[in-house]
mmCIF file of N, CA and C in Angstrom:
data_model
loop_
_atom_site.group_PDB
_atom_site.id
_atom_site.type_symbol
_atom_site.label_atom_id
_atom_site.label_comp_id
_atom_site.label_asym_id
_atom_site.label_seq_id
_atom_site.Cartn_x
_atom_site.Cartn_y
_atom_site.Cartn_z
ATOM 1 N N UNK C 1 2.129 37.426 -34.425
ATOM 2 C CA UNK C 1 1.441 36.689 -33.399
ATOM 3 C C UNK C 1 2.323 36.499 -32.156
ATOM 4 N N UNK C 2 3.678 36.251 -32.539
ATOM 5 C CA UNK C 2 4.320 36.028 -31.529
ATOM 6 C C UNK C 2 5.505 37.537 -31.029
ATOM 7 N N UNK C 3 5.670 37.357 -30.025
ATOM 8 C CA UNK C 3 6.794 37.979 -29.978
ATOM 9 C C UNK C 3 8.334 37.823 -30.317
ATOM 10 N N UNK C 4 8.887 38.621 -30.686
ATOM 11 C CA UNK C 4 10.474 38.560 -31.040
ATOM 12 C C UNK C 4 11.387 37.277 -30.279
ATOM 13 N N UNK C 5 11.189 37.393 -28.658
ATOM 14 C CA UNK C 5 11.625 36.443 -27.827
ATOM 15 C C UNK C 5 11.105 35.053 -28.042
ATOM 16 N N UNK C 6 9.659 35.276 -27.961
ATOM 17 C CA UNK C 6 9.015 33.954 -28.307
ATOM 18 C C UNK C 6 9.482 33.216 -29.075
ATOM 19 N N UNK C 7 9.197 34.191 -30.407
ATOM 20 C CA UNK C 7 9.991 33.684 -32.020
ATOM 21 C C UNK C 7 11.269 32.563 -31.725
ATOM 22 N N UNK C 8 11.939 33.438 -31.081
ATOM 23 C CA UNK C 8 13.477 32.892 -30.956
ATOM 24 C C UNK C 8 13.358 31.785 -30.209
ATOM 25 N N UNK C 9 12.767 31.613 -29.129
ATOM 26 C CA UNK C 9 12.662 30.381 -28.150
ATOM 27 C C UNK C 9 11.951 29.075 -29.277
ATOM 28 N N UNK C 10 11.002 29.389 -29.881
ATOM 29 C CA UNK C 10 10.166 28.734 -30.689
ATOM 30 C C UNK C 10 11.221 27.921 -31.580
ATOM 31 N N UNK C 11 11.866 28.946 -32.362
ATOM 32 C CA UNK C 11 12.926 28.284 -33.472
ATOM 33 C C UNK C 11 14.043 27.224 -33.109
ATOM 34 N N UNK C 12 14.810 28.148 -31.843
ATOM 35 C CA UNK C 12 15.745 27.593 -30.968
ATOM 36 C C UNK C 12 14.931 25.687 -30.435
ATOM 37 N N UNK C 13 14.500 25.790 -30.346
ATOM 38 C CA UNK C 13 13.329 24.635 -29.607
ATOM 39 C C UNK C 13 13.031 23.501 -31.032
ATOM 40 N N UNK C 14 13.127 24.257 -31.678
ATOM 41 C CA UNK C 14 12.822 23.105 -33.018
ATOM 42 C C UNK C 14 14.509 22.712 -33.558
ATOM 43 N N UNK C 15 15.183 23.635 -33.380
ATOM 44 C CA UNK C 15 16.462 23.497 -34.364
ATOM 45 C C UNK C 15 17.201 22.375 -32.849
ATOM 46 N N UNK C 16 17.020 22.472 -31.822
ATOM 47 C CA UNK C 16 17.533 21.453 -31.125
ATOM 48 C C UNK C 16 16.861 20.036 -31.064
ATOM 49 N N UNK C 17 15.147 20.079 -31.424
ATOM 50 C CA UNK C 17 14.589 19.155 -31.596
ATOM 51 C C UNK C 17 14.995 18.256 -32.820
ATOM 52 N N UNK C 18 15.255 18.970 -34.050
ATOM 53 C CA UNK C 18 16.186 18.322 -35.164
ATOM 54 C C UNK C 18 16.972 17.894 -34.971
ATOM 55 N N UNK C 19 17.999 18.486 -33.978
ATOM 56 C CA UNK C 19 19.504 17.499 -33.781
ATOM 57 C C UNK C 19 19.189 16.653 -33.220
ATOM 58 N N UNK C 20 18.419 16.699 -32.209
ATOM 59 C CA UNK C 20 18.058 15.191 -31.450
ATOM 60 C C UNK C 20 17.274 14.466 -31.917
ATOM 61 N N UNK C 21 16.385 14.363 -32.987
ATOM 62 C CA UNK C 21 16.053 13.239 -34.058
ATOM 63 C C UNK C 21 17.059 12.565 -34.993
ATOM 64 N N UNK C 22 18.276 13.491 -35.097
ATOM 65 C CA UNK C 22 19.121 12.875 -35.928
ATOM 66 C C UNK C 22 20.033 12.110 -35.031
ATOM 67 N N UNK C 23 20.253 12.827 -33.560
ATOM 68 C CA UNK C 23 20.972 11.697 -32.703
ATOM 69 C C UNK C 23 20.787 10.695 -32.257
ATOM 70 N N UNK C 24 19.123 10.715 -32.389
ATOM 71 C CA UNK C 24 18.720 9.198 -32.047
ATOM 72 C C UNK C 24 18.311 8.451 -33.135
ATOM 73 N N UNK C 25 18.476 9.052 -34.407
ATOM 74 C CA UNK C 25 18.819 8.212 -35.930
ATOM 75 C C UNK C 25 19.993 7.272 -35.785
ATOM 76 N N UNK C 26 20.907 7.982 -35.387
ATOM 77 C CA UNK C 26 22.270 8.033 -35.433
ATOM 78 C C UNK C 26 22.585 6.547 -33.865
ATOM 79 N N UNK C 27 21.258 6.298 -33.250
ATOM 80 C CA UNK C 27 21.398 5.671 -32.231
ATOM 81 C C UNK C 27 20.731 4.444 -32.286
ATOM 82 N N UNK C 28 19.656 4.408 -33.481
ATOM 83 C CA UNK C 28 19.115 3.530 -34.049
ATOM 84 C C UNK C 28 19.738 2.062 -34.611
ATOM 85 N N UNK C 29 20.902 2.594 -35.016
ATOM 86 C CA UNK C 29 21.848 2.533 -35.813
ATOM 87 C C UNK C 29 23.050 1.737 -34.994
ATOM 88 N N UNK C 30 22.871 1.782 -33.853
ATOM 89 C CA UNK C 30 23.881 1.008 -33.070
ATOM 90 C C UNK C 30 23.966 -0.637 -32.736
ATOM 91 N N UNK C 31 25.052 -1.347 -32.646
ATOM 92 C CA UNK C 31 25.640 -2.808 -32.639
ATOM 93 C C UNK C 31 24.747 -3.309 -31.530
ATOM 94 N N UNK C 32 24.348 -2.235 -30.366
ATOM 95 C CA UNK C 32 24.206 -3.042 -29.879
ATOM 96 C C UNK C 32 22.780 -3.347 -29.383
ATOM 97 N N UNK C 33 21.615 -4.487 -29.667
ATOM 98 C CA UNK C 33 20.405 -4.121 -29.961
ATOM 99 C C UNK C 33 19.368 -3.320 -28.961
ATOM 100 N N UNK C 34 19.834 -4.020 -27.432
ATOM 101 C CA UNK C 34 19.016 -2.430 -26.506
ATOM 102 C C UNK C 34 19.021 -1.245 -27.092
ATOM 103 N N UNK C 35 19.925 -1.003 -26.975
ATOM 104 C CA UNK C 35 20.555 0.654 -27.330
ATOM 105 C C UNK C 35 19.914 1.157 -29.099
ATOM 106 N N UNK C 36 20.023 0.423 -30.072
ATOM 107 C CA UNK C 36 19.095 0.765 -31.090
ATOM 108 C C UNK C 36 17.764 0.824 -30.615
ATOM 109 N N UNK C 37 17.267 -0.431 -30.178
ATOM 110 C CA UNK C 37 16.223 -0.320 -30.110
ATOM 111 C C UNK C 37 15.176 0.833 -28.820
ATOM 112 N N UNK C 38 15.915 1.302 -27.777
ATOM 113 C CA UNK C 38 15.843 2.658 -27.209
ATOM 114 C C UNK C 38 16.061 3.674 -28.255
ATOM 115 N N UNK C 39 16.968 3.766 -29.022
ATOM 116 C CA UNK C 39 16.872 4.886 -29.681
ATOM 117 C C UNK C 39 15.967 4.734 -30.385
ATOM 118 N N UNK C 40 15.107 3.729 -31.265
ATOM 119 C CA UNK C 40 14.398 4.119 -31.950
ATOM 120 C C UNK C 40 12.850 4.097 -31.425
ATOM 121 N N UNK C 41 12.687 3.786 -30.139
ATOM 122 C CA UNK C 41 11.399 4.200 -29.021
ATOM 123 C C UNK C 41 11.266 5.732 -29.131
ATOM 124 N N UNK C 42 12.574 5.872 -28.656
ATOM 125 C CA UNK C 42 12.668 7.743 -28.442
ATOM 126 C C UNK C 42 12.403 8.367 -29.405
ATOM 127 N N UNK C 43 13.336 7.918 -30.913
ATOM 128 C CA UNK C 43 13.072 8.650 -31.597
ATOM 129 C C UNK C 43 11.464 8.711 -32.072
ATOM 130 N N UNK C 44 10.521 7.682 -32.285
ATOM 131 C CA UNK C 44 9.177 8.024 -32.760
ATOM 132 C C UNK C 44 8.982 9.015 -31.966
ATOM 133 N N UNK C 45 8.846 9.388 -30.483
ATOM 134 C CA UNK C 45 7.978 10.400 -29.354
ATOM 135 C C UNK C 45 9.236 11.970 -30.170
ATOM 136 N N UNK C 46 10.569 11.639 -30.364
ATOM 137 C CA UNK C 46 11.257 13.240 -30.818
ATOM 138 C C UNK C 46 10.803 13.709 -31.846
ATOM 139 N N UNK C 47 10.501 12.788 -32.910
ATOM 140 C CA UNK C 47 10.040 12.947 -34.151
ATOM 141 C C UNK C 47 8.489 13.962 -34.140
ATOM 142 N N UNK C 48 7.705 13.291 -33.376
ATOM 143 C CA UNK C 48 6.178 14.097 -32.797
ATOM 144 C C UNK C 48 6.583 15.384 -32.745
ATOM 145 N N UNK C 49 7.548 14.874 -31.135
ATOM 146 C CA UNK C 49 7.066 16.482 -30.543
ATOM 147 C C UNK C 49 8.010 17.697 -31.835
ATOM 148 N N UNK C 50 9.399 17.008 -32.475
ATOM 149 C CA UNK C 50 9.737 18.152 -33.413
ATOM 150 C C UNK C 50 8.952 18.315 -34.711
ATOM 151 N N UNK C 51 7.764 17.742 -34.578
ATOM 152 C CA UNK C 51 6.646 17.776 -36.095
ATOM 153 C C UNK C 51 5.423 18.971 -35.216
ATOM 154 N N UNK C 52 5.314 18.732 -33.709
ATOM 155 C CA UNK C 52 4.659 19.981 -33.284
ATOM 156 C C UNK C 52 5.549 21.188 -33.282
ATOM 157 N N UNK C 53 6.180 21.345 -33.379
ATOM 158 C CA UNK C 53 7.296 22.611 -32.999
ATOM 159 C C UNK C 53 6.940 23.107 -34.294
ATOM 160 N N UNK C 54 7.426 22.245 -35.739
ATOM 161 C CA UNK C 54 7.119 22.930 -36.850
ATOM 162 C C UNK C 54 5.867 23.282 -37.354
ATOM 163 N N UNK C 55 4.833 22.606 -36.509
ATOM 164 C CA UNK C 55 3.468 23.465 -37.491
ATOM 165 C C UNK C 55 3.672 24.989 -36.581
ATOM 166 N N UNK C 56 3.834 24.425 -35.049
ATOM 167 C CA UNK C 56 3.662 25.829 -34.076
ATOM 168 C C UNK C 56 4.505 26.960 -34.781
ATOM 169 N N UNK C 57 5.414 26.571 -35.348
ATOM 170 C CA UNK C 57 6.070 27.569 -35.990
ATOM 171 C C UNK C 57 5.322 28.396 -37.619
ATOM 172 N N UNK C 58 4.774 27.267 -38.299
ATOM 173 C CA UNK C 58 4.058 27.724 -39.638
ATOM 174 C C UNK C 58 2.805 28.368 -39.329
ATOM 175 N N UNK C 59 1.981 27.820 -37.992
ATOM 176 C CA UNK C 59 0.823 28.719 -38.078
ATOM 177 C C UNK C 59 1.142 30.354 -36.818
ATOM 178 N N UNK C 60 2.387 30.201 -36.730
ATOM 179 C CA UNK C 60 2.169 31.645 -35.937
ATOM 180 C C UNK C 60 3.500 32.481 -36.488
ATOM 181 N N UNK C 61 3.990 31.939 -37.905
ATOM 182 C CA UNK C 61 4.823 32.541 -38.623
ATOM 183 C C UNK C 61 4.250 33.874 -39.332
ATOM 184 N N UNK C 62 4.515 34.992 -39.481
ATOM 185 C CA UNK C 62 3.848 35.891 -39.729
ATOM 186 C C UNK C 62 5.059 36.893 -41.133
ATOM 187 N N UNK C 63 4.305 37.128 -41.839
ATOM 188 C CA UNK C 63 5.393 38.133 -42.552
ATOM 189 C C UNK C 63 4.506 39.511 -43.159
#
């Protein structure tokens, strides 16, 4: 379905979307309560958009 490039942009796009759910896990997590509590605003909206990345990836995964 997709192209080779696509593919790669697609994957690339999710595997950075993962690190940045875990960085703003990781931010959740902080002393000081703004700053948790920003991270964990952000993280619900990173969490989404890296839960769209992975279906976009399962329904145009092809083998």
């Amino acid at each position: 379905m997709l192209n080779a490039m696509d593919t790669e942009r697609l994957v690339k796009a999710s595997q950075s979307a993962n690190l940045f759910v875990q960085d703003l896990q990781e931010l959740g997590k902080a002393d000081n309560f703004l700053l948790a509590n920003i991270g964990e605003e952000l993280l619900k909206k990173a969490a989404q958009l890296e839960q769209r990345l992975l279906r976009i990836e399962r329904v145009t995964h092809t083998e």
